[in-house]
Short mmCIF file of C-alpha atoms in Angstrom, two decimals:
data_model
loop_
_atom_site.label_atom_id
_atom_site.label_comp_id
_atom_site.label_asym_id
_atom_site.label_seq_id
_atom_site.Cartn_x
_atom_site.Cartn_y
_atom_site.Cartn_z
CA MET I 1 82.03 150.32 136.43
CA ARG I 2 78.66 150.44 138.19
CA VAL I 3 78.70 146.66 138.64
CA TRP I 4 82.14 146.80 140.17
CA ALA I 5 81.14 149.67 142.45
CA ILE I 6 78.17 147.68 143.79
CA ALA I 7 80.28 144.55 144.25
CA LEU I 8 83.08 146.35 146.05
CA VAL I 9 80.73 148.28 148.33
CA ALA I 10 78.96 145.04 149.29
CA LEU I 11 82.30 143.34 149.91
CA ALA I 12 83.57 146.25 151.99
CA ALA I 13 80.40 146.12 154.12
CA LEU I 14 80.87 142.40 154.73
CA ILE I 15 84.51 142.88 155.68
CA SER I 16 83.58 145.63 158.15
CA VAL I 17 80.93 143.43 159.78
CA SER I 18 83.36 140.49 159.96
CA LEU I 19 86.03 142.59 161.65
CA CYS I 20 83.58 143.97 164.22
CA LEU I 21 81.63 140.80 164.96
CA GLY I 22 82.82 138.66 167.85
CA ALA I 23 82.30 137.81 171.50
CA ALA I 24 85.27 139.92 172.62
CA ASN I 25 85.10 143.71 172.71
CA LEU I 26 87.58 145.50 170.46
CA ASP I 27 87.94 148.53 172.78
CA GLY I 28 91.64 148.79 173.48
CA GLU I 29 92.23 145.35 172.02
CA GLY I 30 93.90 146.17 168.72
CA TRP I 31 95.92 142.99 168.89
CA LEU I 32 92.69 140.99 168.49
CA LEU I 33 92.21 142.42 165.01
CA THR I 34 95.74 141.58 163.96
CA VAL I 35 95.96 138.13 165.47
CA SER I 36 92.43 136.81 164.86
CA ARG I 37 89.83 138.82 163.00
CA ILE I 38 91.87 140.08 160.04
CA PRO I 39 93.36 136.59 159.41
CA ARG I 40 89.88 135.05 159.71
CA THR I 41 88.38 137.54 157.28
CA MET I 42 91.23 137.16 154.79
CA ALA I 43 91.02 133.35 155.01
CA ALA I 44 87.33 133.44 154.13
CA LEU I 45 87.92 135.83 151.24
CA LEU I 46 90.82 133.86 149.76
CA ALA I 47 89.14 130.46 150.19
CA GLY I 48 85.90 131.69 148.62
CA ALA I 49 87.66 133.30 145.67
CA GLY I 50 89.77 130.19 145.08
CA LEU I 51 86.85 127.76 145.20
CA ALA I 52 84.79 129.94 142.86
CA LEU I 53 87.59 130.10 140.29
CA ALA I 54 88.19 126.37 140.63
CA GLY I 55 84.51 125.87 139.86
CA VAL I 56 84.82 127.83 136.62
CA VAL I 57 87.72 125.65 135.46
CA VAL I 58 85.96 122.38 136.27
CA GLN I 59 82.80 123.50 134.48
CA GLN I 60 84.78 124.36 131.35
CA VAL I 61 86.67 121.06 131.41
CA VAL I 62 83.51 118.91 131.65
CA GLN I 63 81.30 121.35 129.68
CA ASN I 64 78.64 121.33 132.37
CA ARG I 65 77.73 124.24 134.62
CA LEU I 66 76.13 121.98 137.22
CA VAL I 67 79.49 120.58 138.29
CA GLU I 68 81.99 122.02 140.77
CA PRO I 69 85.08 120.70 142.62
CA SER I 70 83.10 119.20 145.51
CA LEU I 71 81.19 117.09 142.97
CA THR I 72 84.30 115.59 141.38
CA GLY I 73 85.59 113.58 144.35
CA ALA I 74 88.55 115.94 144.78
CA PRO I 75 87.93 116.83 148.46
CA GLU I 76 87.33 113.22 149.46
CA ALA I 77 90.45 112.05 147.59
CA SER I 78 92.46 114.78 149.34
CA MET I 79 91.16 113.59 152.71
CA LEU I 80 92.27 110.05 151.92
CA GLY I 81 95.73 111.34 151.17
CA LEU I 82 95.83 113.36 154.37
CA LEU I 83 94.68 110.38 156.43
CA ALA I 84 97.50 108.32 154.91
CA VAL I 85 100.02 111.06 155.76
CA THR I 86 98.69 111.24 159.34
CA LEU I 87 99.38 107.54 159.73
CA ILE I 88 102.69 107.25 157.85
CA ALA I 89 104.36 110.60 158.51
CA PRO I 90 102.40 112.59 161.13
CA GLY I 91 105.23 115.09 161.52
CA MET I 92 105.36 116.05 157.85
CA ALA I 93 105.52 119.78 157.15
CA VAL I 94 102.38 121.56 156.00
CA ALA I 95 103.85 122.08 152.51
CA GLY I 96 104.31 118.32 152.15
CA LYS I 97 100.77 117.62 153.32
CA MET I 98 99.39 120.10 150.81
CA LEU I 99 101.43 118.56 148.00
CA ILE I 100 100.12 115.09 148.77
CA ALA I 101 96.57 116.39 149.17
CA ALA I 102 96.81 118.14 145.78
CA ALA I 103 98.16 114.99 144.12
CA CYS I 104 95.32 112.90 145.58
CA ALA I 105 92.77 115.52 144.50
CA LEU I 106 94.15 115.32 140.97
CA LEU I 107 93.82 111.52 141.05
CA GLY I 108 90.26 111.85 142.32
CA MET I 109 89.31 114.24 139.51
CA THR I 110 90.99 111.98 136.95
CA GLY I 111 88.68 109.17 138.06
CA PHE I 112 85.69 111.48 137.76
CA LEU I 113 86.71 112.55 134.27
CA ALA I 114 87.03 108.90 133.27
CA LEU I 115 83.42 108.41 134.40
CA ALA I 116 82.34 111.64 132.69
CA ARG I 117 83.46 110.34 129.29
CA ARG I 118 80.88 107.57 129.59
CA ILE I 119 78.01 109.85 130.57
CA PRO I 120 75.62 111.02 127.78
CA ARG I 121 75.87 114.79 127.35
CA GLU I 122 72.23 115.21 126.31
CA ASP I 123 71.04 115.45 129.93
CA PRO I 124 73.21 117.85 131.97
CA MET I 125 71.73 116.55 135.24
CA LEU I 126 73.36 113.14 134.92
CA LEU I 127 76.95 114.28 135.44
CA PRO I 128 76.44 116.05 138.81
CA ILE I 129 74.40 113.08 140.04
CA VAL I 130 77.28 110.77 139.09
CA GLY I 131 79.62 113.18 140.86
CA ILE I 132 77.52 113.03 144.02
CA VAL I 133 77.58 109.21 143.97
CA TYR I 134 81.31 109.12 143.18
CA GLY I 135 82.13 111.56 145.98
CA GLY I 136 79.86 109.62 148.32
CA ILE I 137 81.76 106.40 147.61
CA LEU I 138 85.14 108.06 148.25
CA GLY I 139 83.69 109.71 151.37
CA ALA I 140 82.51 106.35 152.66
CA VAL I 141 85.99 104.93 152.15
CA CYS I 142 87.37 107.91 154.10
CA VAL I 143 84.99 107.33 156.99
CA TRP I 144 85.76 103.59 157.14
CA PHE I 145 89.50 104.22 156.98
CA ALA I 146 89.32 106.91 159.65
CA TRP I 147 87.14 104.75 161.92
CA ALA I 148 89.43 101.72 161.50
CA LYS I 149 92.52 103.77 162.40
CA ASP I 150 90.87 105.90 165.10
CA LEU I 151 91.28 109.09 163.09
CA VAL I 152 87.65 110.20 162.93
CA GLN I 153 88.47 113.45 164.74
CA TYR I 154 90.87 114.45 161.96
CA LEU I 155 88.30 113.66 159.30
CA GLY I 156 85.69 115.78 161.03
CA ALA I 157 88.00 118.80 161.01
CA TRP I 158 88.52 118.52 157.25
CA ARG I 159 84.95 117.68 156.24
CA LEU I 160 83.26 120.62 157.96
CA GLY I 161 84.90 123.88 156.91
CA GLU I 162 84.88 126.74 159.38
CA PHE I 163 87.09 129.68 160.37
CA SER I 164 86.96 129.80 164.16
CA GLY I 165 90.48 128.38 164.49
CA VAL I 166 92.09 130.73 161.96
CA MET I 167 94.76 132.96 163.47
CA MET I 168 97.91 134.70 162.34
CA GLY I 169 100.38 132.03 161.24
CA ARG I 170 97.68 129.48 160.43
CA TYR I 171 96.22 130.73 157.16
CA GLU I 172 99.07 132.29 155.16
CA TRP I 173 99.26 129.42 152.68
CA LEU I 174 95.95 130.61 151.29
CA TRP I 175 97.72 133.61 149.77
CA ALA I 176 98.98 131.23 147.08
CA ILE I 177 95.41 131.34 145.75
CA ALA I 178 96.04 134.94 144.66
CA ALA I 179 98.93 133.77 142.46
CA LEU I 180 96.82 130.96 141.00
CA ALA I 181 94.02 133.45 140.29
CA GLY I 182 96.50 135.57 138.33
CA LEU I 183 97.59 132.52 136.35
CA LEU I 184 93.99 131.65 135.49
CA TYR I 185 93.38 135.20 134.31
CA LEU I 186 96.40 134.97 132.00
CA VAL I 187 95.09 131.74 130.40
CA ALA I 188 91.39 132.74 130.50
CA ASP I 189 91.06 132.64 126.71
CA ARG I 190 92.49 129.10 126.61
CA ILE I 191 90.11 128.01 129.34
CA THR I 192 87.23 129.47 127.28
CA ILE I 193 88.25 127.46 124.22
CA LEU I 194 88.61 124.39 126.45
CA GLY I 195 84.89 124.65 127.16
CA LEU I 196 84.08 124.17 123.47
CA GLY I 197 85.10 120.51 123.64
CA GLU I 198 88.18 118.62 122.52
CA THR I 199 87.44 118.45 118.81
CA GLN I 200 86.59 122.11 118.39
CA ALA I 201 89.43 123.23 120.70
CA ARG I 202 92.01 121.29 118.72
CA SER I 203 90.63 122.67 115.44
CA LEU I 204 91.28 126.16 116.81
CA GLY I 205 94.90 125.30 117.53
CA LEU I 206 94.68 124.79 121.28
CA ASP I 207 96.90 122.20 122.94
CA TYR I 208 93.89 120.59 124.59
CA GLY I 209 95.73 118.07 126.77
CA GLN I 210 98.20 120.61 128.13
CA THR I 211 95.54 123.24 128.87
CA ARG I 212 93.25 120.74 130.56
CA ALA I 213 96.14 119.40 132.64
CA LEU I 214 97.06 122.94 133.72
CA GLY I 215 93.47 123.67 134.72
CA LEU I 216 93.12 120.47 136.72
CA VAL I 217 96.43 121.04 138.51
CA VAL I 218 95.28 124.53 139.53
CA VAL I 219 91.96 123.12 140.80
CA SER I 220 93.79 120.39 142.74
CA VAL I 221 96.15 122.84 144.39
CA ILE I 222 93.33 125.19 145.36
CA THR I 223 91.33 122.28 146.78
CA ALA I 224 94.32 121.14 148.85
CA LEU I 225 95.12 124.65 150.09
CA VAL I 226 91.59 125.25 151.31
CA LEU I 227 91.07 121.74 152.71
CA VAL I 228 94.27 121.62 154.74
CA THR I 229 93.89 125.17 156.04
CA VAL I 230 90.17 125.59 156.80
CA GLY I 231 88.34 122.45 155.62
CA ALA I 232 85.89 121.68 152.83
CA PHE I 233 83.09 123.97 151.63
CA PRO I 234 80.42 122.73 149.21
CA PHE I 235 78.70 124.64 146.40
CA VAL I 236 80.92 127.76 146.37
CA GLY I 237 82.33 126.75 142.99
CA LEU I 238 78.81 126.13 141.70
CA VAL I 239 76.93 129.16 142.97
CA ALA I 240 79.32 132.03 142.22
CA PRO I 241 80.18 131.15 138.56
CA ASN I 242 76.55 130.40 137.67
CA LEU I 243 75.13 133.56 139.21
CA VAL I 244 77.78 135.72 137.53
CA ALA I 245 77.28 134.01 134.14
CA ARG I 246 73.50 134.47 134.30
CA TRP I 247 73.95 138.11 135.23
CA ARG I 248 76.88 139.06 133.01
CA GLY I 249 76.96 136.50 130.18
CA ASP I 250 79.76 134.15 129.09
CA ASN I 251 82.78 136.43 128.62
CA LEU I 252 85.12 134.39 130.83
CA ARG I 253 88.01 136.86 130.92
CA ALA I 254 85.69 139.69 131.94
CA ASN I 255 83.84 137.49 134.44
CA LEU I 256 86.80 135.89 136.26
CA PRO I 257 87.50 138.85 138.59
CA LEU I 258 83.77 139.14 139.35
CA VAL I 259 83.54 135.39 139.99
CA ALA I 260 86.44 135.67 142.44
CA VAL I 261 84.82 138.58 144.24
CA GLY I 262 81.48 136.77 144.27
CA GLY I 263 83.01 133.61 145.76
CA ALA I 264 84.88 135.64 148.35
CA ALA I 265 81.75 137.55 149.35
CA LEU I 266 79.64 134.38 149.42
CA LEU I 267 81.92 132.52 151.81
CA LEU I 268 82.55 135.56 154.01
CA ALA I 269 78.79 136.15 154.19
CA ALA I 270 78.30 132.51 155.22
CA ASP I 271 80.85 132.95 157.99
CA VAL I 272 79.28 136.18 159.19
CA ILE I 273 75.78 134.65 159.20
CA GLY I 274 77.06 131.60 161.06
CA ARG I 275 78.55 133.85 163.74
CA ALA I 276 75.44 136.01 164.04
CA ILE I 277 72.59 133.48 164.11
CA ARG I 278 73.38 132.13 167.60
CA TYR I 279 75.72 134.80 168.85
CA PRO I 280 78.09 134.40 170.70
CA PHE I 281 78.12 130.77 169.52
CA GLU I 282 78.96 129.85 165.92
CA ILE I 283 77.49 127.71 163.16
CA PRO I 284 80.21 126.50 160.75
CA ALA I 285 80.34 128.45 157.52
CA ALA I 286 80.22 125.16 155.58
CA THR I 287 76.80 124.43 157.09
CA VAL I 288 75.45 127.84 156.11
CA ILE I 289 76.81 127.68 152.57
CA ALA I 290 75.53 124.10 152.19
CA VAL I 291 71.94 125.19 152.96
CA PHE I 292 72.09 128.16 150.59
CA GLY I 293 74.02 126.29 147.92
CA ALA I 294 71.62 123.35 147.97
CA GLY I 295 68.76 125.73 147.20
CA VAL I 296 70.65 127.30 144.30
CA PHE I 297 71.63 123.83 143.04
CA LEU I 298 67.97 122.74 142.98
CA TRP I 299 67.06 125.92 141.15
CA LEU I 300 69.78 125.23 138.56
CA LEU I 301 68.55 121.65 138.18
CA HIS I 302 65.06 122.98 137.53
CA ALA I 303 66.50 125.20 134.78
CA ALA I 304 68.92 122.50 133.60
CA PRO I 305 68.57 123.00 129.83
CA GLY I 306 69.70 126.61 130.26
CA ALA I 307 72.62 125.54 132.46
CA ARG I 308 74.24 123.44 129.75
CA HIS I 309 77.16 124.72 127.75
CA GLY I 310 76.11 125.51 124.27
#
């Protein structure tokens, strides 16, 4: 209870700062809260929670805590799908774009998993390095494709996540993350067994293929929801699960709500810091979280033997 009290107080403080921080004065401008600042704050909370939970699932699937969705090629594959949609059917509804982005993210992760099977498990640092290279290759294809078709401006909007354009009516799809979080909580025990590896999971009676497919679909949908709505954010799915696990242990069912709160607070804090550093101008939240996340990633690499599933 004390842990939850601290977490909720910290989150409430961040929310209060986010609602009050901005170039415009709130005096007599209640509509500004409803139209802009509340949607912006909720978008950051939902995106952060979703990416953190997606990170937990990916880490269990590949049995490596140094991996997260942005290191599996999922965002870059989603961008490729969105670029194709922009060319072929630019008037497609947002739901259709998200469906295609999710399908492409799933294909991207499938390619990463195929590579992961060939990577020795003795050194946990190899897999994230392969993920960085794999994502870099897909990202290069995205850039070339966007440049060739004069779509670089679209690519820039997806690659650098930020919340300045979030308003009422432009973020509501992110509420689907709450439903996906509930689903993950219901199957938390299966996800835990998934992290033991295929042989051991099957020996315990788990339908390994079905559970892994469910987890990857959830990760793909979350990736697409966040990417289409507010852009890509690195390291959220790496930092929040690892910090919670090191603090609270490996009880996944007990940790999932705290991971979600941690991811939400992390991304909202990045947004608040980005708005405060050069007020009234803004630094994208993705830039802030990338700097912080890179430091945590290096720390985890330094302690790599302890970051491996055991």
